[in-house]
GROMACS .gro file of C-alpha atoms in nm:
model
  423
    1UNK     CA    1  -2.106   1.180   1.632
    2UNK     CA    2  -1.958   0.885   1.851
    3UNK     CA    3  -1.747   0.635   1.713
    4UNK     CA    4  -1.551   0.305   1.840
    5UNK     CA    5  -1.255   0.491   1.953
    6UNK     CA    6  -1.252   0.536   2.400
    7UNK     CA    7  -1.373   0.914   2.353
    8UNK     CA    8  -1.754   0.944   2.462
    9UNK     CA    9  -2.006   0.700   2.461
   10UNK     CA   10  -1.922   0.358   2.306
   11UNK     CA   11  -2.093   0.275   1.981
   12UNK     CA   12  -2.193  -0.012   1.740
   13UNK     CA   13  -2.039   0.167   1.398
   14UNK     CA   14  -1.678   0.279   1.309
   15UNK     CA   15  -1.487   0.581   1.385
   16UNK     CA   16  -1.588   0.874   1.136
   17UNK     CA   17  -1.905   1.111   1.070
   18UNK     CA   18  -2.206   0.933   1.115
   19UNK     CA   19  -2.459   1.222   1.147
   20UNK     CA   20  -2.461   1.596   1.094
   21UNK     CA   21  -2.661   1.849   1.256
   22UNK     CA   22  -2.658   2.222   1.403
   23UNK     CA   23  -2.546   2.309   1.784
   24UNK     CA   24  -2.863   2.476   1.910
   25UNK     CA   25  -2.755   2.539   2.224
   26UNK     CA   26  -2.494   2.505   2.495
   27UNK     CA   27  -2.514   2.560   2.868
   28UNK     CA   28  -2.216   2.535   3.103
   29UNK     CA   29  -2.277   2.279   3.388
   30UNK     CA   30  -2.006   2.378   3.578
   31UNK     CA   31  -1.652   2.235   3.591
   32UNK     CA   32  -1.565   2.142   3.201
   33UNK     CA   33  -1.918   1.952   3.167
   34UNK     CA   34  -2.159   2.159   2.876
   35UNK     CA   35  -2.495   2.020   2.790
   36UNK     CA   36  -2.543   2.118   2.440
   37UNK     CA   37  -2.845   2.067   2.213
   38UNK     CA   38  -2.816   1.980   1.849
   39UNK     CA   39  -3.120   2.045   1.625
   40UNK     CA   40  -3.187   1.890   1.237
   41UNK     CA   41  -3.036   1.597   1.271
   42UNK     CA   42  -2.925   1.433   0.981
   43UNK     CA   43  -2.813   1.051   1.003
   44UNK     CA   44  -2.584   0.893   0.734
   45UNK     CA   45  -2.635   0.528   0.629
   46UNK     CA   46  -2.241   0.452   0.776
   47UNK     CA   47  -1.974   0.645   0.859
   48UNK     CA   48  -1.761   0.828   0.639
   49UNK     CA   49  -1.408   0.862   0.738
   50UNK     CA   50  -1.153   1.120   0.720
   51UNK     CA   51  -0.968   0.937   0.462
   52UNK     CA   52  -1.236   0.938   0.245
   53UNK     CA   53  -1.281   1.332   0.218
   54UNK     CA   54  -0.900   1.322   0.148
   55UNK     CA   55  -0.933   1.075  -0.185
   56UNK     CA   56  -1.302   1.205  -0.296
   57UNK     CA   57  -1.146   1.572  -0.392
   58UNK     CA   58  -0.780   1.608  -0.236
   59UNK     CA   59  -0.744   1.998  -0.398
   60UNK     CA   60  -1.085   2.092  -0.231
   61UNK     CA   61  -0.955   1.883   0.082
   62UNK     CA   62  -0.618   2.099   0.059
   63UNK     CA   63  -0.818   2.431  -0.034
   64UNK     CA   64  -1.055   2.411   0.242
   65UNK     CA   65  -1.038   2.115   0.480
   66UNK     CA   66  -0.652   2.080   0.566
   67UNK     CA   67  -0.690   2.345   0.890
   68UNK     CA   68  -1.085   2.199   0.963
   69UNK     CA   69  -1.137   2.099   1.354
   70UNK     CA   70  -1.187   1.697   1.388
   71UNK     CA   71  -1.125   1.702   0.995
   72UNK     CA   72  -0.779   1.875   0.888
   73UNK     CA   73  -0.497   1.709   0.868
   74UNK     CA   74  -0.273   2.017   1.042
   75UNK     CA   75  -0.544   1.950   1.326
   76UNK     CA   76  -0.381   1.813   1.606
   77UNK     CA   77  -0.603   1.941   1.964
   78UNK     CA   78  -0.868   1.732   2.134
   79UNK     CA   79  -1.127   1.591   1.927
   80UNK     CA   80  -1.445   1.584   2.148
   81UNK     CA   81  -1.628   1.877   2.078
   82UNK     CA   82  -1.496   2.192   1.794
   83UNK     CA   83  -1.638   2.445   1.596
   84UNK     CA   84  -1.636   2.426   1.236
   85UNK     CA   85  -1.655   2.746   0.990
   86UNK     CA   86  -1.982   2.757   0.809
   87UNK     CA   87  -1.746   2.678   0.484
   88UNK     CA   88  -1.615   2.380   0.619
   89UNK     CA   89  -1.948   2.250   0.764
   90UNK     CA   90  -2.087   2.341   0.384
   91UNK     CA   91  -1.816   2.140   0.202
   92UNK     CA   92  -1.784   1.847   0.439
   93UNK     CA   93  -2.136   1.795   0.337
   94UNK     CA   94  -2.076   1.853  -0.031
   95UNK     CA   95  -1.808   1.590  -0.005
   96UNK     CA   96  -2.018   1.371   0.134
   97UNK     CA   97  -2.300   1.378  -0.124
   98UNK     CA   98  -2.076   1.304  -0.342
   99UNK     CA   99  -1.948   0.966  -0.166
  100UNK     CA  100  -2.336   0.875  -0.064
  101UNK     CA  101  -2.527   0.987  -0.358
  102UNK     CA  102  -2.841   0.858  -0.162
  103UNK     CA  103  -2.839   1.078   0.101
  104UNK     CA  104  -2.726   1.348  -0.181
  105UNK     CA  105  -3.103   1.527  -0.096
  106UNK     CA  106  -3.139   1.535   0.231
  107UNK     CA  107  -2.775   1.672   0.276
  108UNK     CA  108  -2.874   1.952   0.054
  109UNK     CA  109  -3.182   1.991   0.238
  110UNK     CA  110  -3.035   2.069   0.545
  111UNK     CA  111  -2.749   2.229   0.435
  112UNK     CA  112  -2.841   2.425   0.135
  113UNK     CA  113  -2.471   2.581   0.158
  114UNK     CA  114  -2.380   2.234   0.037
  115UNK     CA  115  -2.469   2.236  -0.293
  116UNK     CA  116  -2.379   2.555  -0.370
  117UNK     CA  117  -2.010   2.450  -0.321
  118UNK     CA  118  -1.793   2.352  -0.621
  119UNK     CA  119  -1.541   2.089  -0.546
  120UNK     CA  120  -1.220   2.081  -0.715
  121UNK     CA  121  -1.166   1.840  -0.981
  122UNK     CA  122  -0.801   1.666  -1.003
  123UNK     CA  123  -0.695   1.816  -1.367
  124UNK     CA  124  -0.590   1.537  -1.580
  125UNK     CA  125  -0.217   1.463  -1.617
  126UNK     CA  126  -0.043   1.222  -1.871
  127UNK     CA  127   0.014   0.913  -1.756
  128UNK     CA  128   0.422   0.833  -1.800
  129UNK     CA  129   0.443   0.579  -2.036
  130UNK     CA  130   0.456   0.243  -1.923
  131UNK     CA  131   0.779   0.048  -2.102
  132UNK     CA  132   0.568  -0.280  -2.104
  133UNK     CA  133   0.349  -0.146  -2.321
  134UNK     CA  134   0.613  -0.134  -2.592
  135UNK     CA  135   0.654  -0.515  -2.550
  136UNK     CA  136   0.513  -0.670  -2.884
  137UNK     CA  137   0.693  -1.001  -2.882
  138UNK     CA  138   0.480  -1.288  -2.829
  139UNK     CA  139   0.471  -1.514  -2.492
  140UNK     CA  140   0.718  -1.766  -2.527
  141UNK     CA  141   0.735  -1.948  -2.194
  142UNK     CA  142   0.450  -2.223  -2.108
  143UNK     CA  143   0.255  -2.305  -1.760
  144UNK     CA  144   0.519  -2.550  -1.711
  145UNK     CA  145   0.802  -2.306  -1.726
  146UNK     CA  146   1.055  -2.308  -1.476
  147UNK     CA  147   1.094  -1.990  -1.370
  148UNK     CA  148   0.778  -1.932  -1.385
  149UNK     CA  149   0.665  -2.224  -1.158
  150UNK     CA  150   0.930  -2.093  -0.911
  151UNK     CA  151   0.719  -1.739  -0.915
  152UNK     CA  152   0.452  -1.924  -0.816
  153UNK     CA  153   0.532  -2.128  -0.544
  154UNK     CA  154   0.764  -1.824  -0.379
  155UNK     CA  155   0.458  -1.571  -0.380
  156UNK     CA  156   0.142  -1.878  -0.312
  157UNK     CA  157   0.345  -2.093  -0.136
  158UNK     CA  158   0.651  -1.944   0.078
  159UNK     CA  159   0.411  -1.611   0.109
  160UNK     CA  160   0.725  -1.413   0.000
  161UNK     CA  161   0.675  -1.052  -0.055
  162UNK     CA  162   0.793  -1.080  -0.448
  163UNK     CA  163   1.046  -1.247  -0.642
  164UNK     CA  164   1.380  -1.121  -0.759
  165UNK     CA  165   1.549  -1.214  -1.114
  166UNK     CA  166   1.892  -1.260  -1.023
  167UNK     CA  167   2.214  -1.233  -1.293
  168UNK     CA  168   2.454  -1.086  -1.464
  169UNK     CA  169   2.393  -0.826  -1.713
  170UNK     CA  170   2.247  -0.975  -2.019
  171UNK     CA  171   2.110  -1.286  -1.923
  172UNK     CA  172   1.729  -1.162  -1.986
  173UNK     CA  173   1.629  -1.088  -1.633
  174UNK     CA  174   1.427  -0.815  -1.766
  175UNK     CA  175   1.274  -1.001  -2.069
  176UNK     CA  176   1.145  -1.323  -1.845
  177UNK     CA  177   0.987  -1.076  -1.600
  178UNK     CA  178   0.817  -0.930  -1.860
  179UNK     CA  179   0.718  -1.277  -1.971
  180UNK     CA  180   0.593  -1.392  -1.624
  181UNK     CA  181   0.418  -1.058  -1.533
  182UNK     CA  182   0.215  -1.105  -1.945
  183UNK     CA  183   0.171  -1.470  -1.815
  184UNK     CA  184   0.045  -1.420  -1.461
  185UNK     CA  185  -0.209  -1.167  -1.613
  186UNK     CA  186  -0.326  -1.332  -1.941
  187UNK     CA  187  -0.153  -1.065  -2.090
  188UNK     CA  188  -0.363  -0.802  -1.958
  189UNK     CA  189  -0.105  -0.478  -2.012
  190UNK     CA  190  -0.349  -0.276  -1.769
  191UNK     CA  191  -0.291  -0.536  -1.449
  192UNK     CA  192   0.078  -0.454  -1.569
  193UNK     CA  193   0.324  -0.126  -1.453
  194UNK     CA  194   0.659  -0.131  -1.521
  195UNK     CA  195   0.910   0.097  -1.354
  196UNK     CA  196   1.286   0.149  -1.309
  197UNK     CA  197   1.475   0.221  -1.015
  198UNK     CA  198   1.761   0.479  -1.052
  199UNK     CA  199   1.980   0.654  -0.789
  200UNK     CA  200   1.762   0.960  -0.738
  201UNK     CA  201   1.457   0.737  -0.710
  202UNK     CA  202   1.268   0.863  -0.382
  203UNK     CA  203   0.981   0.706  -0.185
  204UNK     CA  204   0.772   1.029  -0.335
  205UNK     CA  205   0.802   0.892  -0.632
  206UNK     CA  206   0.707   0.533  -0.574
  207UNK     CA  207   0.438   0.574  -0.324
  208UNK     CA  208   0.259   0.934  -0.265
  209UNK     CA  209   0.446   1.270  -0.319
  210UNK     CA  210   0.358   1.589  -0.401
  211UNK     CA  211   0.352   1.726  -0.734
  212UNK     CA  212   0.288   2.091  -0.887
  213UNK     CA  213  -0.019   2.214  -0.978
  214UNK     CA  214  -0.186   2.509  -1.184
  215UNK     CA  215  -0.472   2.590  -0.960
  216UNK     CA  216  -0.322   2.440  -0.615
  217UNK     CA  217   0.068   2.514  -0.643
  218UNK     CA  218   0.096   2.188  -0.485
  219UNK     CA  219  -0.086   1.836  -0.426
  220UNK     CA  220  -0.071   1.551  -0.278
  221UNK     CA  221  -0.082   1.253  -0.551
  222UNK     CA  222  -0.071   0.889  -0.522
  223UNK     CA  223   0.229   0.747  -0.763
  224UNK     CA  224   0.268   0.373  -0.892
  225UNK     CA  225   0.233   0.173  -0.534
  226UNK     CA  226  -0.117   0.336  -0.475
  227UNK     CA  227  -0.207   0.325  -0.839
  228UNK     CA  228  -0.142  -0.016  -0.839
  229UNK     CA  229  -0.322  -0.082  -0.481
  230UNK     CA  230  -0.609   0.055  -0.670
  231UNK     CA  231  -0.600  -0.149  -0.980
  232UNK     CA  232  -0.587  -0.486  -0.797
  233UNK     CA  233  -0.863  -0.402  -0.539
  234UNK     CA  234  -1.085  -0.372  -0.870
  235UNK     CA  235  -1.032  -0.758  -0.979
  236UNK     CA  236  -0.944  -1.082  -0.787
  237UNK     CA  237  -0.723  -1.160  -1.056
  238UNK     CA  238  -0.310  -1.128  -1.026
  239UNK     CA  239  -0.164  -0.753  -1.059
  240UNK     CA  240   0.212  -0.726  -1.139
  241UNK     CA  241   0.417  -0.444  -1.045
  242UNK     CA  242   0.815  -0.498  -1.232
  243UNK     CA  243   1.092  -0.321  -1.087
  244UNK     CA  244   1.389  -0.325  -1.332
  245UNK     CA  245   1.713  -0.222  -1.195
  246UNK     CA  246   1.593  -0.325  -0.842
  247UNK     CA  247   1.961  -0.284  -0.606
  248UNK     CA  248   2.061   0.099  -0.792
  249UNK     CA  249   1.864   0.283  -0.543
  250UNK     CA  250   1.837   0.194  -0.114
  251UNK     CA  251   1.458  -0.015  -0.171
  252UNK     CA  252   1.390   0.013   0.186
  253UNK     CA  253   1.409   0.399   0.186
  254UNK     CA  254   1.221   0.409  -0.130
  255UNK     CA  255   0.942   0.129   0.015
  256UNK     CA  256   0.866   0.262   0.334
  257UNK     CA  257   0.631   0.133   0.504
  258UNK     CA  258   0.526  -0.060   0.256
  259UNK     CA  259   0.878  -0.290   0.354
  260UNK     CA  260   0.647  -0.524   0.631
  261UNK     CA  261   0.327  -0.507   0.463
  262UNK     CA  262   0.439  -0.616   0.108
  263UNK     CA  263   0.515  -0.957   0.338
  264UNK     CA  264   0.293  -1.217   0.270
  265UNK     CA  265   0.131  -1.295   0.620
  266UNK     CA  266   0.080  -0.867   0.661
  267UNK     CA  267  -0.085  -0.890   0.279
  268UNK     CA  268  -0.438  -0.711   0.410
  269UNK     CA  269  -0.315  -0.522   0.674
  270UNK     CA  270  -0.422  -0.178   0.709
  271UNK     CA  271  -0.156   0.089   0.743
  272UNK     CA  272  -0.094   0.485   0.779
  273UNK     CA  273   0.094   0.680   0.518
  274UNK     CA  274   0.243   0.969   0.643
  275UNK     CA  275  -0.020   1.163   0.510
  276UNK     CA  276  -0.261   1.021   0.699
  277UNK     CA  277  -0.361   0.792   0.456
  278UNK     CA  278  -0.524   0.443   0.531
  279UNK     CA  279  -0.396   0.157   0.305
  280UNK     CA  280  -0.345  -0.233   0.216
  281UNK     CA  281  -0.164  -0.458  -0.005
  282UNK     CA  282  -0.356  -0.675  -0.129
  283UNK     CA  283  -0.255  -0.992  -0.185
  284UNK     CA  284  -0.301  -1.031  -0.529
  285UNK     CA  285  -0.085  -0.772  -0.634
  286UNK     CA  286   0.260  -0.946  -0.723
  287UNK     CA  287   0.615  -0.757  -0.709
  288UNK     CA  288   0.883  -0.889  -0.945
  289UNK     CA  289   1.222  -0.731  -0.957
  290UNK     CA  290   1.569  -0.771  -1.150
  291UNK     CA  291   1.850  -0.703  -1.006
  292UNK     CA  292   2.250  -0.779  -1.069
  293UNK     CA  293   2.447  -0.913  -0.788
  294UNK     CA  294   2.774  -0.713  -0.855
  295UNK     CA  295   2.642  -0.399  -0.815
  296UNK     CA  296   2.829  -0.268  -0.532
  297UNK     CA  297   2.456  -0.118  -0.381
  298UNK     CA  298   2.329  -0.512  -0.330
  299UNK     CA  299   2.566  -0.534  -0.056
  300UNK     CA  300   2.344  -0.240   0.104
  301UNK     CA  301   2.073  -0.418   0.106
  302UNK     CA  302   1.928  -0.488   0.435
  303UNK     CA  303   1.834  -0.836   0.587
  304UNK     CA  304   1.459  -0.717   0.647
  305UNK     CA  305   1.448  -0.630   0.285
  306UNK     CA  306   1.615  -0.935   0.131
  307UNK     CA  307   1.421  -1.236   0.358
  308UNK     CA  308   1.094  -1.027   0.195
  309UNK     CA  309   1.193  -1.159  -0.125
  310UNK     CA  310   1.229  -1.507  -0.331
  311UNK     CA  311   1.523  -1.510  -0.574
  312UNK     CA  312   1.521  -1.705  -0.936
  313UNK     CA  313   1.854  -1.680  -1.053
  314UNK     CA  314   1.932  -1.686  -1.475
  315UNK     CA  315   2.259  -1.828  -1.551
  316UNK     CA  316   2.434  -1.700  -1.892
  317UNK     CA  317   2.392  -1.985  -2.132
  318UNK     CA  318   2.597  -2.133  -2.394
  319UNK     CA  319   2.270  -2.306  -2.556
  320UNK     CA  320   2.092  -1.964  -2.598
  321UNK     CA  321   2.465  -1.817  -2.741
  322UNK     CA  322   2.407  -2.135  -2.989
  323UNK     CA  323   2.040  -2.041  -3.028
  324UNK     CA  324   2.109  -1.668  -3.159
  325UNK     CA  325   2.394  -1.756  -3.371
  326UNK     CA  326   2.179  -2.019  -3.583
  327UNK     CA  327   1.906  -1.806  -3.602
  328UNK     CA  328   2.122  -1.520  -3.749
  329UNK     CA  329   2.249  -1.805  -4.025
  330UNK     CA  330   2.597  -1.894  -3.892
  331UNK     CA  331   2.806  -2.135  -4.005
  332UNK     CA  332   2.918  -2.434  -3.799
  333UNK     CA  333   3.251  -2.386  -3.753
  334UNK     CA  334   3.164  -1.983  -3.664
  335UNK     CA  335   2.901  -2.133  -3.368
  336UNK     CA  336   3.150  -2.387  -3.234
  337UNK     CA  337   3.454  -2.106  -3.203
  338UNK     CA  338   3.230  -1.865  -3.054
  339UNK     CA  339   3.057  -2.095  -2.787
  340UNK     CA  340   3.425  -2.190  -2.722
  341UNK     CA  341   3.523  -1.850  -2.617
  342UNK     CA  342   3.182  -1.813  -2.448
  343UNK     CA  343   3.220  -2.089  -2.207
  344UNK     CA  344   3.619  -2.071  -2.168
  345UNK     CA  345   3.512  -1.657  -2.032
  346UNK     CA  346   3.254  -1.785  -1.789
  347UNK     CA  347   3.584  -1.941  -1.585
  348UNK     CA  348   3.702  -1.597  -1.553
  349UNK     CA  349   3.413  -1.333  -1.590
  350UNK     CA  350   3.072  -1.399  -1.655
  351UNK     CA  351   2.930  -1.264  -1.969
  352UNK     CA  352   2.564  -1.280  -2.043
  353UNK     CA  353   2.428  -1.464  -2.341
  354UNK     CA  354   2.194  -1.174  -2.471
  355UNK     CA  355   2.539  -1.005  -2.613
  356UNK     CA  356   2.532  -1.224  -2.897
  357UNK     CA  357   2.190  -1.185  -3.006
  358UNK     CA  358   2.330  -1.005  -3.307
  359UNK     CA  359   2.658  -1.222  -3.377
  360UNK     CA  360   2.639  -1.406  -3.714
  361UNK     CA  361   2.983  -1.374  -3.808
  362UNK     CA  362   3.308  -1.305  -3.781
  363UNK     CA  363   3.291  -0.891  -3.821
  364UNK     CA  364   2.992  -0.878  -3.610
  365UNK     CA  365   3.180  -1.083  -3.303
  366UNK     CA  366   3.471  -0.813  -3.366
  367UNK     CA  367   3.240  -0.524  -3.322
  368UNK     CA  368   3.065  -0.706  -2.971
  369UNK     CA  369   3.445  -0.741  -2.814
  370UNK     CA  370   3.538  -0.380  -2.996
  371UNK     CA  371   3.261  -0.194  -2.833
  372UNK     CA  372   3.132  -0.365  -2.580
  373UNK     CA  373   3.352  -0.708  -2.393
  374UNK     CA  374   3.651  -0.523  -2.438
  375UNK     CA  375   3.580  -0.262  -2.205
  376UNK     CA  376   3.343  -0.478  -1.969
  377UNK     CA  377   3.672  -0.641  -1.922
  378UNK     CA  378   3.921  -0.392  -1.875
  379UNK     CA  379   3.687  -0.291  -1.605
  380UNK     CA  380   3.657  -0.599  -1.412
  381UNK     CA  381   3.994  -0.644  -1.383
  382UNK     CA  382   4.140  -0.328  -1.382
  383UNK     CA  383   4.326  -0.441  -1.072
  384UNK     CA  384   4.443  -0.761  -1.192
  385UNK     CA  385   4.684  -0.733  -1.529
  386UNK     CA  386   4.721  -1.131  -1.539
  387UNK     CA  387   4.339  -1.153  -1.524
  388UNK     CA  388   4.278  -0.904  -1.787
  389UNK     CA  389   4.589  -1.090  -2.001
  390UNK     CA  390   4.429  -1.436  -1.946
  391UNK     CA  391   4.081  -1.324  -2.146
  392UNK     CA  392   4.288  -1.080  -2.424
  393UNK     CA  393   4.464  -1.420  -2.527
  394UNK     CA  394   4.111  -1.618  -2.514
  395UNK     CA  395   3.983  -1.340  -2.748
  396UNK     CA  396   4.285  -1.369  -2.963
  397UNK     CA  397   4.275  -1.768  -3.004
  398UNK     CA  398   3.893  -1.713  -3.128
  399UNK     CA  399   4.007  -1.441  -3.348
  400UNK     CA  400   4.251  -1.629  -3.514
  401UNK     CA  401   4.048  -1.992  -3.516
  402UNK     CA  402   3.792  -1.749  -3.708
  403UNK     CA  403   4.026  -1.679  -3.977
  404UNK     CA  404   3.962  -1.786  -4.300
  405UNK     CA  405   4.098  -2.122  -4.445
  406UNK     CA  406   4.090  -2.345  -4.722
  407UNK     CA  407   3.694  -2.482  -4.710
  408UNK     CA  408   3.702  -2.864  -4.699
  409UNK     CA  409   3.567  -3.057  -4.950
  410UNK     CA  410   3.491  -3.396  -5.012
  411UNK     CA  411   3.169  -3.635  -4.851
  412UNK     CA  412   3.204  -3.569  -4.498
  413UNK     CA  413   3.261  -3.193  -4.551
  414UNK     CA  414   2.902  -3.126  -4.493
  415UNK     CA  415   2.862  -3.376  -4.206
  416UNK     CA  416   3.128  -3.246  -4.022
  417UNK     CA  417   3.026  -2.908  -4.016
  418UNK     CA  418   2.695  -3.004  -3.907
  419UNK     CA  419   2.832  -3.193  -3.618
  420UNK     CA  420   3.027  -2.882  -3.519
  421UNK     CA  421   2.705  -2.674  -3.544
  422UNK     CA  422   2.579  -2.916  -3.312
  423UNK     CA  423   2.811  -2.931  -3.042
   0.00000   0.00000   0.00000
């Protein structure tokens, strides 16, 4: 009944349904002017909005609703004046009483069909597990870490839509924006979804899609964006969305519209779905992503997408290769051979540090090249023989300076092998 759109008299409250009531009467007036009488007026404290019905009980919205005049989403004709189906009427108002539980009596009062109607709970489903739930390490970066600082000042500062973790494979993209997402949220795992990209990832599975169902066949269901829209409208407080493998899938087909709102100057801005659906990103929920810059997809990423997004970039690093290996009880001259071969391969290829994380000695190092840097190699320079010759000999100088010789002995045997350790 009325509304702020430019059909009908002009009025003071928003587009929606704002009173209900019985058609009494109509008389033609000639030409396509009817004066029509509505008895038992019922007026609603605001108005309720399509959208509303929609997320209040989508199966009974599907069941009954989807083909409703004014209401349905198939319903496309004029909407200044249409007949509803005693059903529909009935379960519009049940709907209702259930979003304005004050008005719950008089609904009923003057629709009794109302509350004889039985709306269609969602039947629970198992949420998919969530892989940074399975995160028990503790939080090992402080407020004055730098990659976290740079978080902060792309998404506060430069407004950027999220931040992407930039590197080769193995340099802990994955593991800092884990650490970043635990620190932004005080390490609140429910302010927290992780989720994975793949090349069959669709927008239906990242924003609203719709998925079987026993009593429906089909419904509409909101999938990680709107579940995490929903979880940050609940709390001031940051809400961090990771997306690990970021560049294997086309983002921008998978984002939608989502693309110019996740900006920060559009944070806030209401949007349509598809569906019909009325939405915002707020601004406290954060994106972080990881992503590898020689995947062959990053090259298909578009400029819209990649201005959206700040980029912190993790370097493979000879002091974390030096960190595992004394941690895992090497021996100096072991760590010095083995950072040797590290940095001399960063010339050529670079190799991320997190492949040594298990390297203590000389078999394990074998076993990383056997079957693992030996066929990273042969595959990024399967078109160049010299290349892939150049980093075989590197490997085989290590190999051999790893061999096993007469141990030193004598005063400085001890220093010197801690100096070697150290370097």
């Amino acid at each position: 009944m009325g509304s702020d759109n430019n059909k009908g008299q002009a009025t003071d409250w928003t587009q929606g349904i704002r009173a209900l009531g019985w058609c009494a009467q109509k008389d033609a007036l000639g030409g396509s002017r009817y004066r029509i009488v509505i008895t038992d007026l019922l007026m609603l404290p605001r108005s309720v909005e399509k959208l509303e019905l929609l997320q209040a009980s989508p199966e009974t919205y599907a069941r009954s609703l989807s083909e409703a005049a004014i209401i349905g989403l198939n319903n496309y004709s004029s909407q200044v004046v249409q007949l509803l189906t005693p059903k529909e009427f009935a379960t519009i108002g049940a709907i209702i009483a259930r979003l304005l539980p004050e008005s719950r009596e008089g609904l009923f009062d003057a629709l009794p069909d109302a509350a004889e109607i039985e709306l269609i709970e969602r039947p629970s489903v198992a949420k998919a597990p969530n892989p940074i739930d399975e995160d028990h390490d503790p939080i090992e970066i402080g407020d004055d870490d730098p990659y976290l600082q740079a978080v902060r000042h792309s998404i506060e500062e430069d407004e950027m839509g999220g931040v992407l973790f930039v590197g080769v494979p193995a340099t802990g993209k994955t593991w800092y924006a884990r650490q970043v997402a635990r620190k932004l949220t005080s390490d609140n795992r429910q302010r927290i979804r992780e989720i994975q990209f793949h090349p069959s990832y669709q927008y239906e599975d990242f924003v609203e899609g719709y998925v079987p169902d026993a009593q429906a066949g089909f419904r509409l269901a909101p999938k990680h964006l709107l579940e995490m829209i929903e979880e940050a409208n609940k709390t001031d407080e940051p809400v961090v969305m990771i997306i690990d493998e970021f560049s294997r899938t086309d983002p921008a087909r998978v984002l939608g519209e989502a693309l110019t709102y996740m900006d920060g100057p559009m944070r806030g801005v209401p949007f349509y779905l598809p569906s019909g659906r009325k939405i915002a990103i707020p601004k406290n929920l954060v994106f972080l992503a990881t992503m590898n810059p020689d995947d062959r997809s990053v090259d298909d990423i578009d400029d819209a997408m990649d201005r959206r997004w700040g980029k912190v970039t993790l370097e493979p690093s000879a002091d974390k290769v030096r960190e595992f290996l004394k941690k895992n009880g090497a021996d100096g001259a072991f760590i010095a051979a083995t950072i040797q071969f590290f940095q001399t391969v960063q010339k050529h290829a670079p190799l991320g540090h997190a492949l040594f994380r298990r390297v203590k000695d000389a078999p394990s190092l074998t076993r990383l090249w056997d079957t693992q840097l030996k066929y990273q190699m042969h595959k990024r320079f399967r078109f160049d023989p010299a290349g892939l010759t150049e980093i075989e000999t590197l490997w085989a100088e290590c190999k051999a300076a790893l061999q096993p010789t007469a141990p030193k002995t004598g005063p400085g045997a001890a220093a010197e092998s801690e100096q070697i350790a150290a370097e």
